[in-house]
Short mmCIF file of N, CA and C in Angstrom, two decimals:
data_model
loop_
_atom_site.label_atom_id
_atom_site.label_comp_id
_atom_site.label_asym_id
_atom_site.label_seq_id
_atom_site.Cartn_x
_atom_site.Cartn_y
_atom_site.Cartn_z
N GLN P 115 -7.05 12.35 -18.14
CA GLN P 115 -7.02 12.69 -17.02
C GLN P 115 -7.48 11.85 -15.57
N GLY P 116 -6.68 11.61 -14.64
CA GLY P 116 -7.16 10.72 -14.06
C GLY P 116 -8.26 11.42 -12.81
N LYS P 117 -8.88 10.33 -12.46
CA LYS P 117 -9.96 10.75 -11.08
C LYS P 117 -9.47 10.64 -9.83
N SER P 118 -10.04 11.40 -9.38
CA SER P 118 -9.47 11.50 -7.81
C SER P 118 -10.35 10.47 -6.90
N MET P 119 -9.86 10.01 -6.58
CA MET P 119 -10.75 8.75 -5.59
C MET P 119 -10.07 8.91 -4.29
N THR P 120 -10.95 8.43 -3.38
CA THR P 120 -10.75 8.55 -1.97
C THR P 120 -10.37 6.54 -1.73
N ASN P 121 -9.47 6.55 -1.10
CA ASN P 121 -9.54 4.78 -1.19
C ASN P 121 -10.22 4.25 0.05
N PRO P 122 -11.44 3.22 -0.43
CA PRO P 122 -12.04 2.71 0.21
C PRO P 122 -12.01 2.41 1.59
N TRP P 123 -10.72 2.03 1.93
CA TRP P 123 -10.49 1.44 2.96
C TRP P 123 -9.74 2.37 4.25
N ARG P 124 -9.90 3.90 3.83
CA ARG P 124 -9.70 5.15 4.94
C ARG P 124 -8.06 4.45 5.30
N LEU P 125 -7.13 4.14 4.14
CA LEU P 125 -5.42 4.36 4.56
C LEU P 125 -5.27 5.47 4.99
N SER P 126 -4.18 5.76 5.50
CA SER P 126 -3.47 6.64 5.93
C SER P 126 -2.83 7.20 4.88
N PRO P 127 -2.16 8.38 4.83
CA PRO P 127 -1.45 8.81 3.91
C PRO P 127 0.02 8.10 4.00
N ARG P 128 0.57 7.67 4.87
CA ARG P 128 1.73 7.02 4.80
C ARG P 128 1.43 5.80 4.42
N GLU P 129 0.26 4.87 4.74
CA GLU P 129 0.11 3.43 4.24
C GLU P 129 0.00 3.71 2.76
N CYS P 130 -0.61 4.32 2.13
CA CYS P 130 -0.73 4.39 0.58
C CYS P 130 0.65 5.00 0.35
N GLU P 131 1.31 5.85 1.05
CA GLU P 131 3.04 5.58 0.37
C GLU P 131 3.79 4.57 0.40
N VAL P 132 3.38 3.66 1.50
CA VAL P 132 4.27 2.39 1.42
C VAL P 132 3.88 1.27 0.39
N LEU P 133 2.31 1.26 0.28
CA LEU P 133 1.43 0.62 -0.67
C LEU P 133 2.00 0.99 -2.09
N ASP P 134 2.10 2.14 -2.60
CA ASP P 134 2.87 2.70 -3.48
C ASP P 134 4.25 1.94 -4.08
N ALA P 135 5.03 2.01 -2.89
CA ALA P 135 6.28 1.46 -3.00
C ALA P 135 6.32 0.29 -3.11
N LEU P 136 5.33 -0.54 -2.33
CA LEU P 136 5.02 -1.91 -2.44
C LEU P 136 5.01 -2.33 -3.76
N LEU P 137 4.38 -1.69 -4.87
CA LEU P 137 4.20 -2.08 -6.23
C LEU P 137 5.47 -2.03 -6.87
N LEU P 138 6.03 -0.88 -6.73
CA LEU P 138 7.70 -0.69 -7.39
C LEU P 138 8.33 -1.70 -7.08
N HIS P 139 8.49 -1.80 -5.78
CA HIS P 139 9.67 -2.61 -5.32
C HIS P 139 9.38 -3.77 -4.88
N GLY P 140 8.56 -3.71 -3.91
CA GLY P 140 8.08 -5.42 -3.42
C GLY P 140 8.83 -6.28 -2.52
N HIS P 141 9.94 -4.99 -2.06
CA HIS P 141 10.99 -5.82 -0.87
C HIS P 141 10.46 -4.77 0.16
N ASN P 142 10.61 -4.99 1.39
CA ASN P 142 10.77 -4.16 2.31
C ASN P 142 12.03 -3.27 2.42
N LYS P 143 13.14 -4.00 2.51
CA LYS P 143 14.38 -3.43 2.26
C LYS P 143 14.39 -2.24 1.19
N ALA P 144 14.19 -2.42 0.17
CA ALA P 144 14.19 -1.55 -0.98
C ALA P 144 12.96 -0.25 -0.42
N ILE P 145 12.19 -0.45 -0.08
CA ILE P 145 10.79 0.44 0.28
C ILE P 145 11.61 1.28 1.43
N SER P 146 12.16 0.45 2.44
CA SER P 146 12.52 1.64 3.65
C SER P 146 13.59 2.48 2.98
N GLU P 147 14.49 1.75 2.45
CA GLU P 147 15.30 2.77 1.85
C GLU P 147 14.83 3.82 0.94
N GLN P 148 13.83 3.50 0.19
CA GLN P 148 13.22 4.80 -0.29
C GLN P 148 12.61 5.87 0.54
N LEU P 149 11.83 5.20 1.11
CA LEU P 149 10.97 6.02 2.20
C LEU P 149 11.77 6.42 3.71
N GLY P 150 12.99 5.88 3.71
CA GLY P 150 13.75 6.54 4.86
C GLY P 150 13.29 6.17 5.93
N ILE P 151 12.60 4.75 6.28
CA ILE P 151 12.07 4.31 7.67
C ILE P 151 12.39 2.82 7.68
N ALA P 152 12.69 2.34 8.79
CA ALA P 152 12.65 0.72 9.09
C ALA P 152 11.82 -0.22 8.57
N ALA P 153 12.72 -1.15 7.89
CA ALA P 153 11.75 -2.34 7.28
C ALA P 153 10.52 -2.96 8.03
N SER P 154 11.05 -3.05 9.80
CA SER P 154 9.90 -3.22 10.76
C SER P 154 9.00 -2.27 10.48
N THR P 155 8.93 -1.00 10.09
CA THR P 155 7.73 -0.12 10.06
C THR P 155 6.98 -0.34 8.67
N ILE P 156 8.00 -0.89 7.61
CA ILE P 156 6.98 -1.20 6.75
C ILE P 156 6.18 -2.01 6.58
N THR P 157 6.60 -3.28 7.34
CA THR P 157 5.78 -4.17 7.67
C THR P 157 4.54 -3.89 8.25
N LEU P 158 4.81 -3.47 9.37
CA LEU P 158 3.15 -2.57 9.79
C LEU P 158 2.43 -1.75 9.68
N HIS P 159 3.33 -1.19 8.82
CA HIS P 159 2.00 -0.52 7.62
C HIS P 159 1.40 -1.08 6.86
N ILE P 160 1.95 -2.23 6.21
CA ILE P 160 1.02 -2.91 5.54
C ILE P 160 0.43 -3.94 6.24
N ARG P 161 0.55 -4.48 7.33
CA ARG P 161 -0.40 -4.89 8.16
C ARG P 161 -1.65 -4.37 8.11
N HIS P 162 -1.33 -2.74 8.73
CA HIS P 162 -2.71 -2.32 9.18
C HIS P 162 -3.65 -2.10 8.02
N ALA P 163 -2.70 -1.73 6.64
CA ALA P 163 -3.36 -1.66 5.45
C ALA P 163 -4.37 -2.80 4.95
N SER P 164 -3.62 -3.96 5.33
CA SER P 164 -4.39 -5.22 5.19
C SER P 164 -5.53 -5.40 6.19
N LEU P 165 -5.58 -5.06 7.29
CA LEU P 165 -6.65 -5.54 8.20
C LEU P 165 -7.79 -4.27 7.81
N LYS P 166 -7.24 -3.15 7.56
CA LYS P 166 -8.69 -2.04 7.19
C LYS P 166 -9.00 -2.75 5.83
N ALA P 167 -8.34 -3.41 4.96
CA ALA P 167 -9.20 -3.93 3.47
C ALA P 167 -9.53 -4.95 3.67
N GLY P 168 -9.01 -5.81 4.88
CA GLY P 168 -9.94 -7.24 5.35
C GLY P 168 -9.20 -8.28 4.32
N VAL P 169 -7.85 -8.42 4.40
CA VAL P 169 -7.16 -9.44 3.43
C VAL P 169 -6.18 -9.82 4.35
N THR P 170 -5.30 -11.23 4.21
CA THR P 170 -4.63 -11.34 5.20
C THR P 170 -2.95 -11.36 4.87
N HIS P 171 -3.01 -11.14 3.15
CA HIS P 171 -1.59 -11.50 2.75
C HIS P 171 -1.34 -9.91 2.15
N ARG P 172 0.19 -9.64 2.41
CA ARG P 172 0.36 -8.56 1.30
C ARG P 172 0.44 -8.79 0.03
N VAL P 173 0.61 -9.66 -0.26
CA VAL P 173 0.37 -9.95 -1.97
C VAL P 173 -1.08 -9.53 -2.60
N ALA P 174 -2.30 -9.93 -1.38
CA ALA P 174 -3.48 -9.74 -1.65
C ALA P 174 -3.96 -8.09 -1.55
N MET P 175 -3.03 -7.74 -0.54
CA MET P 175 -3.24 -6.10 -0.56
C MET P 175 -2.65 -5.21 -1.49
N ALA P 176 -1.51 -6.18 -2.05
CA ALA P 176 -1.10 -5.34 -3.20
C ALA P 176 -1.71 -5.07 -4.50
N ILE P 177 -2.42 -6.65 -4.92
CA ILE P 177 -3.17 -6.76 -5.34
C ILE P 177 -4.38 -5.74 -5.70
N LEU P 178 -5.20 -5.49 -4.42
CA LEU P 178 -6.08 -4.79 -4.32
C LEU P 178 -5.83 -3.12 -4.51
N TRP P 179 -4.58 -2.94 -4.24
CA TRP P 179 -4.18 -1.72 -4.43
C TRP P 179 -3.70 -1.47 -5.88
N ASP P 180 -3.04 -2.16 -6.48
CA ASP P 180 -3.08 -2.06 -7.82
C ASP P 180 -4.27 -2.02 -8.43
N ARG P 181 -5.39 -2.63 -8.05
CA ARG P 181 -6.32 -2.62 -8.97
C ARG P 181 -7.23 -1.10 -8.68
N PHE P 182 -7.29 -0.83 -7.31
CA PHE P 182 -7.49 0.78 -6.83
C PHE P 182 -6.50 1.60 -7.82
N LYS P 183 -5.86 1.55 -7.68
CA LYS P 183 -4.70 2.91 -8.40
C LYS P 183 -5.31 2.76 -9.99
N ARG P 184 -5.37 1.40 -10.66
CA ARG P 184 -5.87 1.30 -12.16
C ARG P 184 -6.93 2.09 -12.32
N GLU P 185 -7.90 1.61 -11.29
CA GLU P 185 -9.36 2.31 -11.51
C GLU P 185 -9.28 4.10 -11.45
N ALA P 186 -8.34 4.72 -10.23
CA ALA P 186 -8.57 5.78 -10.04
C ALA P 186 -7.73 6.67 -11.52
N GLN P 187 -6.92 5.67 -12.24
CA GLN P 187 -6.59 6.98 -13.62
C GLN P 187 -7.46 7.05 -14.45
#
């Protein structure tokens, strides 16, 4: 049974949703199609999440998010 963990970066629910989709799809176009929002909005959510986590690249954010999700299981 998975543990319920609050993300340590205080990401919004939408930022978390975008990061989940990033791990699944990897590309803004596919994420925007899944979530029904503009690709530019995806970029913005990933940028905000990265700033909160103190990383400068979306790949680094994806790695952090993946690690967090695995630890939460």
